[in-house]
PDB file of N, CA, C and O in Angstrom:
ATOM      1  N   GLU A   1       4.951   5.561   5.542  1.00  0.00           N
ATOM      2  CA  GLU A   1       5.054   4.798   6.393  1.00  0.00           C
ATOM      3  C   GLU A   1       4.043   4.570   7.335  1.00  0.00           C
ATOM      4  O   GLU A   1       3.150   4.932   7.673  1.00  0.00           O
ATOM      5  N   SER A   2       4.035   2.560   6.641  1.00  0.00           N
ATOM      6  CA  SER A   2       3.106   1.429   6.740  1.00  0.00           C
ATOM      7  C   SER A   2       2.965   1.660   9.080  1.00  0.00           C
ATOM      8  O   SER A   2       4.302   1.144   8.632  1.00  0.00           O
ATOM      9  N   GLU A   3       1.837   1.610   8.334  1.00  0.00           N
ATOM     10  CA  GLU A   3       2.193   0.946  10.098  1.00  0.00           C
ATOM     11  C   GLU A   3       0.717  -0.614   9.700  1.00  0.00           C
ATOM     12  O   GLU A   3       1.182  -1.140  11.282  1.00  0.00           O
ATOM     13  N   ASN A   4       0.159  -0.274   9.187  1.00  0.00           N
ATOM     14  CA  ASN A   4      -0.337  -1.794   8.958  1.00  0.00           C
ATOM     15  C   ASN A   4      -1.021  -1.619   8.185  1.00  0.00           C
ATOM     16  O   ASN A   4      -1.094  -1.810   6.948  1.00  0.00           O
ATOM     17  N   ILE A   5      -0.488  -3.609   7.621  1.00  0.00           N
ATOM     18  CA  ILE A   5      -1.036  -3.749   5.903  1.00  0.00           C
ATOM     19  C   ILE A   5      -1.875  -5.394   5.905  1.00  0.00           C
ATOM     20  O   ILE A   5      -1.283  -5.841   7.012  1.00  0.00           O
ATOM     21  N   SER A   6      -2.707  -4.844   5.340  1.00  0.00           N
ATOM     22  CA  SER A   6      -3.694  -6.721   5.108  1.00  0.00           C
ATOM     23  C   SER A   6      -4.327  -7.449   3.736  1.00  0.00           C
ATOM     24  O   SER A   6      -3.659  -6.053   2.963  1.00  0.00           O
ATOM     25  N   GLN A   7      -4.239  -8.356   3.860  1.00  0.00           N
ATOM     26  CA  GLN A   7      -5.024  -8.670   2.275  1.00  0.00           C
ATOM     27  C   GLN A   7      -5.608  -7.541   1.888  1.00  0.00           C
ATOM     28  O   GLN A   7      -6.721  -7.147   0.050  1.00  0.00           O
ATOM     29  N   ARG A   8      -6.570  -6.831   2.433  1.00  0.00           N
ATOM     30  CA  ARG A   8      -7.867  -5.518   2.715  1.00  0.00           C
ATOM     31  C   ARG A   8      -7.625  -4.143   2.791  1.00  0.00           C
ATOM     32  O   ARG A   8      -8.214  -3.064   2.014  1.00  0.00           O
ATOM     33  N   GLY A   9      -6.784  -4.236   3.254  1.00  0.00           N
ATOM     34  CA  GLY A   9      -6.442  -2.424   3.699  1.00  0.00           C
ATOM     35  C   GLY A   9      -5.264  -2.156   3.999  1.00  0.00           C
ATOM     36  O   GLY A   9      -3.706  -3.045   4.568  1.00  0.00           O
ATOM     37  N   ILE A  10      -4.459  -0.919   4.196  1.00  0.00           N
ATOM     38  CA  ILE A  10      -3.388  -0.545   4.463  1.00  0.00           C
ATOM     39  C   ILE A  10      -3.704   0.526   5.740  1.00  0.00           C
ATOM     40  O   ILE A  10      -4.465   1.805   5.490  1.00  0.00           O
ATOM     41  N   TYR A  11      -2.769   0.857   6.850  1.00  0.00           N
ATOM     42  CA  TYR A  11      -3.026   2.460   7.361  1.00  0.00           C
ATOM     43  C   TYR A  11      -1.927   2.560   7.574  1.00  0.00           C
ATOM     44  O   TYR A  11      -0.702   2.065   7.722  1.00  0.00           O
ATOM     45  N   PHE A  12      -1.024   4.284   6.809  1.00  0.00           N
ATOM     46  CA  PHE A  12      -0.103   4.945   7.009  1.00  0.00           C
ATOM     47  C   PHE A  12      -0.527   5.250   7.667  1.00  0.00           C
ATOM     48  O   PHE A  12      -1.759   6.693   7.017  1.00  0.00           O
ATOM     49  N   MET A  13       0.796   6.605   7.822  1.00  0.00           N
ATOM     50  CA  MET A  13       1.449   8.146   8.427  1.00  0.00           C
ATOM     51  C   MET A  13       1.949   8.903   6.946  1.00  0.00           C
ATOM     52  O   MET A  13       2.371   8.074   6.656  1.00  0.00           O
ATOM     53  N   THR A  14       1.130   9.644   6.606  1.00  0.00           N
ATOM     54  CA  THR A  14       1.163  10.656   5.611  1.00  0.00           C
ATOM     55  C   THR A  14       1.706  12.459   5.637  1.00  0.00           C
ATOM     56  O   THR A  14       0.916  12.718   6.718  1.00  0.00           O
ATOM     57  N   THR A  15       2.283  13.511   5.146  1.00  0.00           N
ATOM     58  CA  THR A  15       2.021  14.522   4.902  1.00  0.00           C
ATOM     59  C   THR A  15       1.403  15.210   3.911  1.00  0.00           C
ATOM     60  O   THR A  15       1.006  16.193   3.278  1.00  0.00           O
ATOM     61  N   PHE A  16       1.543  14.601   2.994  1.00  0.00           N
ATOM     62  CA  PHE A  16       0.501  14.538   1.291  1.00  0.00           C
ATOM     63  C   PHE A  16      -0.869  14.171   1.957  1.00  0.00           C
ATOM     64  O   PHE A  16      -1.520  13.771   2.737  1.00  0.00           O
ATOM     65  N   PRO A  17      -2.175  15.208   1.167  1.00  0.00           N
ATOM     66  CA  PRO A  17      -3.297  15.717   1.537  1.00  0.00           C
ATOM     67  C   PRO A  17      -3.901  15.004   0.511  1.00  0.00           C
ATOM     68  O   PRO A  17      -3.987  14.663  -0.136  1.00  0.00           O
ATOM     69  N   LEU A  18      -4.303  13.475   1.102  1.00  0.00           N
ATOM     70  CA  LEU A  18      -5.533  12.625   0.562  1.00  0.00           C
ATOM     71  C   LEU A  18      -6.472  12.689   1.548  1.00  0.00           C
ATOM     72  O   LEU A  18      -6.774  13.465   2.425  1.00  0.00           O
ATOM     73  N   LYS A  19      -7.679  12.241   0.791  1.00  0.00           N
ATOM     74  CA  LYS A  19      -8.883  12.931   1.681  1.00  0.00           C
ATOM     75  C   LYS A  19      -9.941  11.798   0.823  1.00  0.00           C
ATOM     76  O   LYS A  19      -8.935  11.390  -0.672  1.00  0.00           O
ATOM     77  N   VAL A  20     -10.553  11.473   1.202  1.00  0.00           N
ATOM     78  CA  VAL A  20     -11.457  10.403   1.728  1.00  0.00           C
ATOM     79  C   VAL A  20     -12.894  10.221   0.638  1.00  0.00           C
ATOM     80  O   VAL A  20     -13.261  10.846  -0.007  1.00  0.00           O
ATOM     81  N   GLY A  21     -12.459   9.779  -0.421  1.00  0.00           N
ATOM     82  CA  GLY A  21     -12.742   8.856  -1.803  1.00  0.00           C
ATOM     83  C   GLY A  21     -11.946   8.471  -2.908  1.00  0.00           C
ATOM     84  O   GLY A  21     -12.045   7.683  -3.766  1.00  0.00           O
ATOM     85  N   MET A  22     -10.825   9.123  -2.596  1.00  0.00           N
ATOM     86  CA  MET A  22      -9.643   9.755  -3.626  1.00  0.00           C
ATOM     87  C   MET A  22      -9.115   7.965  -4.107  1.00  0.00           C
ATOM     88  O   MET A  22      -8.787   7.065  -3.159  1.00  0.00           O
ATOM     89  N   PRO A  23      -9.019   7.637  -5.127  1.00  0.00           N
ATOM     90  CA  PRO A  23      -8.452   6.729  -5.272  1.00  0.00           C
ATOM     91  C   PRO A  23      -6.957   6.310  -5.299  1.00  0.00           C
ATOM     92  O   PRO A  23      -6.468   7.660  -6.107  1.00  0.00           O
ATOM     93  N   LEU A  24      -6.338   5.603  -5.282  1.00  0.00           N
ATOM     94  CA  LEU A  24      -4.840   5.240  -5.325  1.00  0.00           C
ATOM     95  C   LEU A  24      -3.837   3.546  -6.418  1.00  0.00           C
ATOM     96  O   LEU A  24      -4.822   3.092  -6.085  1.00  0.00           O
ATOM     97  N   GLU A  25      -2.984   4.249  -6.872  1.00  0.00           N
ATOM     98  CA  GLU A  25      -2.087   3.209  -7.172  1.00  0.00           C
ATOM     99  C   GLU A  25      -0.719   2.669  -6.187  1.00  0.00           C
ATOM    100  O   GLU A  25       0.265   3.779  -5.265  1.00  0.00           O
ATOM    101  N   VAL A  26      -1.038   1.485  -5.506  1.00  0.00           N
ATOM    102  CA  VAL A  26       0.136   1.282  -4.328  1.00  0.00           C
ATOM    103  C   VAL A  26       1.032   0.155  -4.415  1.00  0.00           C
ATOM    104  O   VAL A  26       0.180  -1.147  -4.952  1.00  0.00           O
ATOM    105  N   SER A  27       2.174   0.188  -4.337  1.00  0.00           N
ATOM    106  CA  SER A  27       3.059  -1.250  -4.861  1.00  0.00           C
ATOM    107  C   SER A  27       3.723  -0.927  -3.839  1.00  0.00           C
ATOM    108  O   SER A  27       4.608   0.130  -2.573  1.00  0.00           O
ATOM    109  N   LEU A  28       3.542  -2.181  -3.911  1.00  0.00           N
ATOM    110  CA  LEU A  28       4.987  -2.970  -2.471  1.00  0.00           C
ATOM    111  C   LEU A  28       6.272  -4.020  -2.682  1.00  0.00           C
ATOM    112  O   LEU A  28       5.285  -4.790  -4.065  1.00  0.00           O
ATOM    113  N   ARG A  29       6.903  -4.386  -2.141  1.00  0.00           N
ATOM    114  CA  ARG A  29       7.640  -5.547  -2.075  1.00  0.00           C
ATOM    115  C   ARG A  29       7.671  -6.121  -1.225  1.00  0.00           C
ATOM    116  O   ARG A  29       8.150  -5.458  -0.352  1.00  0.00           O
ATOM    117  N   MET A  30       7.491  -7.796  -1.435  1.00  0.00           N
ATOM    118  CA  MET A  30       7.119  -8.341  -0.062  1.00  0.00           C
ATOM    119  C   MET A  30       8.124  -9.066  -0.181  1.00  0.00           C
ATOM    120  O   MET A  30       9.310 -10.052  -1.108  1.00  0.00           O
ATOM    121  N   PRO A  31       8.732  -9.362   0.886  1.00  0.00           N
ATOM    122  CA  PRO A  31      10.161  -9.990   1.130  1.00  0.00           C
ATOM    123  C   PRO A  31       9.928 -11.646   0.958  1.00  0.00           C
ATOM    124  O   PRO A  31       8.830 -11.966   0.998  1.00  0.00           O
ATOM    125  N   GLN A  32      10.872 -12.374   0.604  1.00  0.00           N
ATOM    126  CA  GLN A  32      11.194 -13.627   0.329  1.00  0.00           C
ATOM    127  C   GLN A  32      10.331 -14.553   1.336  1.00  0.00           C
ATOM    128  O   GLN A  32       9.606 -14.895   1.463  1.00  0.00           O
ATOM    129  N   GLU A  33       9.735 -14.011   2.374  1.00  0.00           N
ATOM    130  CA  GLU A  33      10.115 -14.864   3.451  1.00  0.00           C
ATOM    131  C   GLU A  33       8.453 -14.741   3.636  1.00  0.00           C
ATOM    132  O   GLU A  33       6.995 -15.153   4.367  1.00  0.00           O
ATOM    133  N   LEU A  34       7.858 -13.566   3.175  1.00  0.00           N
ATOM    134  CA  LEU A  34       6.765 -13.459   2.920  1.00  0.00           C
ATOM    135  C   LEU A  34       5.902 -14.045   1.910  1.00  0.00           C
ATOM    136  O   LEU A  34       4.541 -14.791   1.718  1.00  0.00           O
ATOM    137  N   ALA A  35       6.622 -13.876   0.119  1.00  0.00           N
ATOM    138  CA  ALA A  35       6.068 -14.511  -0.631  1.00  0.00           C
ATOM    139  C   ALA A  35       6.343 -15.482  -1.180  1.00  0.00           C
ATOM    140  O   ALA A  35       5.334 -15.967  -2.238  1.00  0.00           O
ATOM    141  N   GLY A  36       7.111 -16.541  -0.119  1.00  0.00           N
ATOM    142  CA  GLY A  36       7.116 -17.563  -0.984  1.00  0.00           C
ATOM    143  C   GLY A  36       8.603 -17.857  -1.080  1.00  0.00           C
ATOM    144  O   GLY A  36       9.906 -16.965  -0.098  1.00  0.00           O
ATOM    145  N   LYS A  37       8.568 -18.039  -2.157  1.00  0.00           N
ATOM    146  CA  LYS A  37      10.328 -19.127  -3.205  1.00  0.00           C
ATOM    147  C   LYS A  37      10.868 -17.750  -3.536  1.00  0.00           C
ATOM    148  O   LYS A  37      12.396 -17.534  -3.290  1.00  0.00           O
ATOM    149  N   LYS A  38      10.064 -16.487  -4.041  1.00  0.00           N
ATOM    150  CA  LYS A  38      10.488 -14.997  -4.921  1.00  0.00           C
ATOM    151  C   LYS A  38       9.636 -14.571  -4.041  1.00  0.00           C
ATOM    152  O   LYS A  38       8.868 -14.070  -3.570  1.00  0.00           O
ATOM    153  N   SER A  39      10.713 -12.787  -3.743  1.00  0.00           N
ATOM    154  CA  SER A  39      10.209 -12.332  -3.806  1.00  0.00           C
ATOM    155  C   SER A  39       9.168 -11.468  -4.671  1.00  0.00           C
ATOM    156  O   SER A  39       9.685 -11.947  -5.346  1.00  0.00           O
ATOM    157  N   SER A  40       8.618 -10.241  -4.534  1.00  0.00           N
ATOM    158  CA  SER A  40       7.448 -10.070  -5.317  1.00  0.00           C
ATOM    159  C   SER A  40       6.829  -8.998  -4.825  1.00  0.00           C
ATOM    160  O   SER A  40       7.526  -8.228  -4.107  1.00  0.00           O
ATOM    161  N   ASP A  41       6.370  -8.353  -6.241  1.00  0.00           N
ATOM    162  CA  ASP A  41       5.842  -6.910  -5.767  1.00  0.00           C
ATOM    163  C   ASP A  41       4.566  -7.078  -6.409  1.00  0.00           C
ATOM    164  O   ASP A  41       3.531  -8.215  -6.705  1.00  0.00           O
ATOM    165  N   VAL A  42       3.714  -6.145  -5.119  1.00  0.00           N
ATOM    166  CA  VAL A  42       2.122  -6.377  -5.129  1.00  0.00           C
ATOM    167  C   VAL A  42       2.189  -4.461  -5.828  1.00  0.00           C
ATOM    168  O   VAL A  42       2.361  -3.937  -5.095  1.00  0.00           O
ATOM    169  N   ARG A  43       1.110  -4.713  -6.630  1.00  0.00           N
ATOM    170  CA  ARG A  43       0.846  -3.248  -7.138  1.00  0.00           C
ATOM    171  C   ARG A  43      -0.684  -3.723  -6.759  1.00  0.00           C
ATOM    172  O   ARG A  43      -1.633  -4.483  -7.155  1.00  0.00           O
ATOM    173  N   CYS A  44      -1.193  -2.262  -5.931  1.00  0.00           N
ATOM    174  CA  CYS A  44      -2.622  -2.762  -5.430  1.00  0.00           C
ATOM    175  C   CYS A  44      -3.306  -1.392  -5.609  1.00  0.00           C
ATOM    176  O   CYS A  44      -2.730  -0.449  -6.245  1.00  0.00           O
ATOM    177  N   VAL A  45      -4.297  -1.324  -6.392  1.00  0.00           N
ATOM    178  CA  VAL A  45      -5.499  -0.055  -6.212  1.00  0.00           C
ATOM    179  C   VAL A  45      -6.394  -0.378  -5.285  1.00  0.00           C
ATOM    180  O   VAL A  45      -7.502  -1.085  -4.718  1.00  0.00           O
ATOM    181  N   ALA A  46      -6.526   0.773  -4.661  1.00  0.00           N
ATOM    182  CA  ALA A  46      -6.954   0.984  -3.074  1.00  0.00           C
ATOM    183  C   ALA A  46      -7.298   2.244  -3.546  1.00  0.00           C
ATOM    184  O   ALA A  46      -7.417   3.394  -4.239  1.00  0.00           O
ATOM    185  N   ARG A  47      -8.764   2.818  -2.270  1.00  0.00           N
ATOM    186  CA  ARG A  47      -9.253   4.093  -2.314  1.00  0.00           C
ATOM    187  C   ARG A  47      -9.551   3.985  -0.862  1.00  0.00           C
ATOM    188  O   ARG A  47      -8.933   3.781  -0.051  1.00  0.00           O
ATOM    189  N   VAL A  48      -8.671   6.128  -0.745  1.00  0.00           N
ATOM    190  CA  VAL A  48      -9.265   6.479   0.596  1.00  0.00           C
ATOM    191  C   VAL A  48      -9.965   6.303   1.229  1.00  0.00           C
ATOM    192  O   VAL A  48     -10.803   6.334   1.199  1.00  0.00           O
ATOM    193  N   VAL A  49     -10.106   5.390   2.641  1.00  0.00           N
ATOM    194  CA  VAL A  49     -10.820   5.097   3.675  1.00  0.00           C
ATOM    195  C   VAL A  49     -11.331   6.128   4.826  1.00  0.00           C
ATOM    196  O   VAL A  49     -12.632   6.229   5.318  1.00  0.00           O
ATOM    197  N   ARG A  50     -10.471   6.281   4.827  1.00  0.00           N
ATOM    198  CA  ARG A  50     -10.370   7.240   6.205  1.00  0.00           C
ATOM    199  C   ARG A  50      -8.778   8.456   6.411  1.00  0.00           C
ATOM    200  O   ARG A  50      -8.156   8.050   5.908  1.00  0.00           O
ATOM    201  N   VAL A  51      -9.712   8.984   6.834  1.00  0.00           N
ATOM    202  CA  VAL A  51      -8.626  10.461   7.596  1.00  0.00           C
ATOM    203  C   VAL A  51      -8.358  10.927   8.490  1.00  0.00           C
ATOM    204  O   VAL A  51      -9.412  11.350   9.594  1.00  0.00           O
ATOM    205  N   HIS A  52      -7.001   9.746   9.728  1.00  0.00           N
ATOM    206  CA  HIS A  52      -7.239  10.953  10.354  1.00  0.00           C
ATOM    207  C   HIS A  52      -6.043  11.700  11.617  1.00  0.00           C
ATOM    208  O   HIS A  52      -5.086  11.308  11.622  1.00  0.00           O
ATOM    209  N   ALA A  53      -6.598  12.662  11.153  1.00  0.00           N
ATOM    210  CA  ALA A  53      -5.549  13.882  11.998  1.00  0.00           C
ATOM    211  C   ALA A  53      -5.202  13.697  13.285  1.00  0.00           C
ATOM    212  O   ALA A  53      -5.893  13.183  14.105  1.00  0.00           O
ATOM    213  N   ASN A  54      -3.966  13.659  13.633  1.00  0.00           N
ATOM    214  CA  ASN A  54      -3.103  12.692  14.750  1.00  0.00           C
ATOM    215  C   ASN A  54      -2.567  14.055  15.239  1.00  0.00           C
ATOM    216  O   ASN A  54      -1.419  14.384  14.245  1.00  0.00           O
ATOM    217  N   SER A  55      -3.358  15.188  15.944  1.00  0.00           N
ATOM    218  CA  SER A  55      -1.698  16.403  16.313  1.00  0.00           C
ATOM    219  C   SER A  55      -0.229  15.776  17.218  1.00  0.00           C
ATOM    220  O   SER A  55       0.378  16.442  17.682  1.00  0.00           O
ATOM    221  N   HIS A  56      -0.541  14.868  17.989  1.00  0.00           N
ATOM    222  CA  HIS A  56       0.482  14.000  17.884  1.00  0.00           C
ATOM    223  C   HIS A  56       2.133  13.755  17.216  1.00  0.00           C
ATOM    224  O   HIS A  56       3.257  12.741  17.223  1.00  0.00           O
ATOM    225  N   GLN A  57       1.786  13.247  15.821  1.00  0.00           N
ATOM    226  CA  GLN A  57       2.407  13.034  14.427  1.00  0.00           C
ATOM    227  C   GLN A  57       3.443  14.398  13.822  1.00  0.00           C
ATOM    228  O   GLN A  57       3.539  13.435  12.897  1.00  0.00           O
ATOM    229  N   GLY A  58       3.541  15.415  14.299  1.00  0.00           N
ATOM    230  CA  GLY A  58       4.647  16.341  13.796  1.00  0.00           C
ATOM    231  C   GLY A  58       3.568  16.741  11.562  1.00  0.00           C
ATOM    232  O   GLY A  58       4.033  16.777  11.514  1.00  0.00           O
ATOM    233  N   GLY A  59       2.726  17.078  12.280  1.00  0.00           N
ATOM    234  CA  GLY A  59       1.690  17.439  11.153  1.00  0.00           C
ATOM    235  C   GLY A  59       1.832  16.124   9.976  1.00  0.00           C
ATOM    236  O   GLY A  59       0.630  16.280   9.457  1.00  0.00           O
ATOM    237  N   ARG A  60       1.477  14.722  10.925  1.00  0.00           N
ATOM    238  CA  ARG A  60       1.216  13.787   9.628  1.00  0.00           C
ATOM    239  C   ARG A  60      -0.596  13.590  10.160  1.00  0.00           C
ATOM    240  O   ARG A  60      -0.473  13.159  11.252  1.00  0.00           O
ATOM    241  N   VAL A  61      -1.114  12.542   8.739  1.00  0.00           N
ATOM    242  CA  VAL A  61      -2.323  12.044   9.293  1.00  0.00           C
ATOM    243  C   VAL A  61      -1.654  10.915   9.073  1.00  0.00           C
ATOM    244  O   VAL A  61      -1.134  10.485   8.526  1.00  0.00           O
ATOM    245  N   GLY A  62      -3.121   9.580   9.564  1.00  0.00           N
ATOM    246  CA  GLY A  62      -3.453   8.620   9.516  1.00  0.00           C
ATOM    247  C   GLY A  62      -4.193   8.421   8.752  1.00  0.00           C
ATOM    248  O   GLY A  62      -4.826   9.144   8.427  1.00  0.00           O
ATOM    249  N   VAL A  63      -3.787   7.130   7.195  1.00  0.00           N
ATOM    250  CA  VAL A  63      -4.770   7.382   6.730  1.00  0.00           C
ATOM    251  C   VAL A  63      -4.843   5.786   5.960  1.00  0.00           C
ATOM    252  O   VAL A  63      -4.155   4.608   6.409  1.00  0.00           O
ATOM    253  N   GLY A  64      -6.871   5.682   5.850  1.00  0.00           N
ATOM    254  CA  GLY A  64      -6.938   4.336   5.717  1.00  0.00           C
ATOM    255  C   GLY A  64      -7.278   3.557   4.625  1.00  0.00           C
ATOM    256  O   GLY A  64      -7.655   4.628   3.957  1.00  0.00           O
ATOM    257  N   LEU A  65      -6.672   2.788   3.898  1.00  0.00           N
ATOM    258  CA  LEU A  65      -7.239   2.358   2.067  1.00  0.00           C
ATOM    259  C   LEU A  65      -7.276   1.553   2.592  1.00  0.00           C
ATOM    260  O   LEU A  65      -7.182   0.303   3.485  1.00  0.00           O
ATOM    261  N   HIS A  66      -8.443   1.603   1.504  1.00  0.00           N
ATOM    262  CA  HIS A  66      -9.480  -0.041   1.466  1.00  0.00           C
ATOM    263  C   HIS A  66      -8.757  -0.704  -0.450  1.00  0.00           C
ATOM    264  O   HIS A  66      -9.594  -0.021  -1.351  1.00  0.00           O
ATOM    265  N   ILE A  67      -8.685  -2.007  -0.397  1.00  0.00           N
ATOM    266  CA  ILE A  67      -7.530  -2.565  -1.325  1.00  0.00           C
ATOM    267  C   ILE A  67      -8.992  -3.048  -2.333  1.00  0.00           C
ATOM    268  O   ILE A  67      -9.796  -3.966  -1.684  1.00  0.00           O
ATOM    269  N   GLU A  68      -8.877  -2.367  -3.392  1.00  0.00           N
ATOM    270  CA  GLU A  68     -10.353  -2.795  -4.205  1.00  0.00           C
ATOM    271  C   GLU A  68      -9.835  -3.948  -4.969  1.00  0.00           C
ATOM    272  O   GLU A  68     -10.773  -4.797  -5.205  1.00  0.00           O
ATOM    273  N   ARG A  69      -8.522  -4.206  -5.427  1.00  0.00           N
ATOM    274  CA  ARG A  69      -8.140  -4.914  -6.738  1.00  0.00           C
ATOM    275  C   ARG A  69      -6.276  -5.247  -5.838  1.00  0.00           C
ATOM    276  O   ARG A  69      -5.424  -4.005  -5.639  1.00  0.00           O
ATOM    277  N   PHE A  70      -6.003  -6.094  -6.003  1.00  0.00           N
ATOM    278  CA  PHE A  70      -4.072  -6.536  -5.831  1.00  0.00           C
ATOM    279  C   PHE A  70      -3.779  -7.238  -7.301  1.00  0.00           C
ATOM    280  O   PHE A  70      -4.326  -8.072  -7.399  1.00  0.00           O
ATOM    281  N   GLU A  71      -2.640  -7.348  -7.834  1.00  0.00           N
ATOM    282  CA  GLU A  71      -1.859  -8.329  -8.731  1.00  0.00           C
ATOM    283  C   GLU A  71      -0.885  -8.431  -7.976  1.00  0.00           C
ATOM    284  O   GLU A  71       0.575  -7.549  -7.668  1.00  0.00           O
ATOM    285  N   ALA A  72       0.102  -9.108  -7.839  1.00  0.00           N
ATOM    286  CA  ALA A  72       1.057  -9.913  -7.566  1.00  0.00           C
ATOM    287  C   ALA A  72       2.380 -10.589  -8.844  1.00  0.00           C
ATOM    288  O   ALA A  72       1.822 -11.723  -9.272  1.00  0.00           O
ATOM    289  N   ARG A  73       3.188 -10.380  -8.366  1.00  0.00           N
ATOM    290  CA  ARG A  73       4.389 -10.865  -9.711  1.00  0.00           C
ATOM    291  C   ARG A  73       5.561 -10.967  -9.045  1.00  0.00           C
ATOM    292  O   ARG A  73       5.941  -9.949  -8.319  1.00  0.00           O
ATOM    293  N   ALA A  74       6.018 -12.005  -9.556  1.00  0.00           N
ATOM    294  CA  ALA A  74       7.603 -11.948  -9.614  1.00  0.00           C
ATOM    295  C   ALA A  74       8.184 -11.553  -9.522  1.00  0.00           C
ATOM    296  O   ALA A  74       8.262 -11.171 -10.658  1.00  0.00           O
ATOM    297  N   LEU A  75       9.762 -11.222  -8.702  1.00  0.00           N
ATOM    298  CA  LEU A  75      10.883 -10.087  -9.811  1.00  0.00           C
ATOM    299  C   LEU A  75      11.497 -11.627  -9.780  1.00  0.00           C
ATOM    300  O   LEU A  75      11.550 -12.616  -9.700  1.00  0.00           O
ATOM    301  N   VAL A  76      12.241 -10.582 -11.414  1.00  0.00           N
ATOM    302  CA  VAL A  76      13.036 -11.526 -11.459  1.00  0.00           C
ATOM    303  C   VAL A  76      13.926 -10.163 -11.344  1.00  0.00           C
ATOM    304  O   VAL A  76      14.289  -9.765 -12.438  1.00  0.00           O
ATOM    305  N   GLY A  77      15.368 -10.006 -10.475  1.00  0.00           N
ATOM    306  CA  GLY A  77      16.288  -9.285 -10.540  1.00  0.00           C
ATOM    307  C   GLY A  77      15.497  -8.059 -10.350  1.00  0.00           C
ATOM    308  O   GLY A  77      14.398  -8.094  -9.823  1.00  0.00           O
ATOM    309  N   GLU A  78      15.784  -6.819 -11.049  1.00  0.00           N
ATOM    310  CA  GLU A  78      14.548  -5.754 -10.500  1.00  0.00           C
ATOM    311  C   GLU A  78      13.589  -5.767 -11.792  1.00  0.00           C
ATOM    312  O   GLU A  78      12.744  -4.304 -11.777  1.00  0.00           O
ATOM    313  N   ARG A  79      12.955  -6.655 -12.832  1.00  0.00           N
ATOM    314  CA  ARG A  79      12.295  -6.315 -13.577  1.00  0.00           C
ATOM    315  C   ARG A  79      11.200  -7.301 -13.834  1.00  0.00           C
ATOM    316  O   ARG A  79      10.824  -7.865 -12.715  1.00  0.00           O
ATOM    317  N   TRP A  80       9.893  -6.842 -13.763  1.00  0.00           N
ATOM    318  CA  TRP A  80       8.630  -7.323 -13.954  1.00  0.00           C
ATOM    319  C   TRP A  80       8.841  -9.146 -14.586  1.00  0.00           C
ATOM    320  O   TRP A  80       9.328  -8.715 -15.313  1.00  0.00           O
ATOM    321  N   ALA A  81       8.404  -9.864 -14.119  1.00  0.00           N
ATOM    322  CA  ALA A  81       7.914 -11.547 -14.636  1.00  0.00           C
ATOM    323  C   ALA A  81       7.328 -11.745 -15.409  1.00  0.00           C
ATOM    324  O   ALA A  81       5.957 -10.821 -15.735  1.00  0.00           O
ATOM    325  N   ASN A  82       7.512 -12.233 -16.788  1.00  0.00           N
ATOM    326  CA  ASN A  82       6.442 -12.700 -17.961  1.00  0.00           C
ATOM    327  C   ASN A  82       5.320 -13.600 -17.433  1.00  0.00           C
ATOM    328  O   ASN A  82       6.011 -14.488 -17.015  1.00  0.00           O
TER     329      ASN A  82
END
């Protein structure tokens, strides 16, 4: 569950055991209102930079990612556009 997304980072809650320094690949579907004329998928390569345990979140931890690079592609139906 994402809490905050920016051009260079993502903060989200998870029960998955992530550690600082781990690389991740994240795919996001951007709605037309944010992407422009068409919806688009954004593929991000990111690295875990923060893990914040919070006892009030039912076992979930907050994870901060630094986006190292990303690529956006317009969608045609449910397939990638060439």
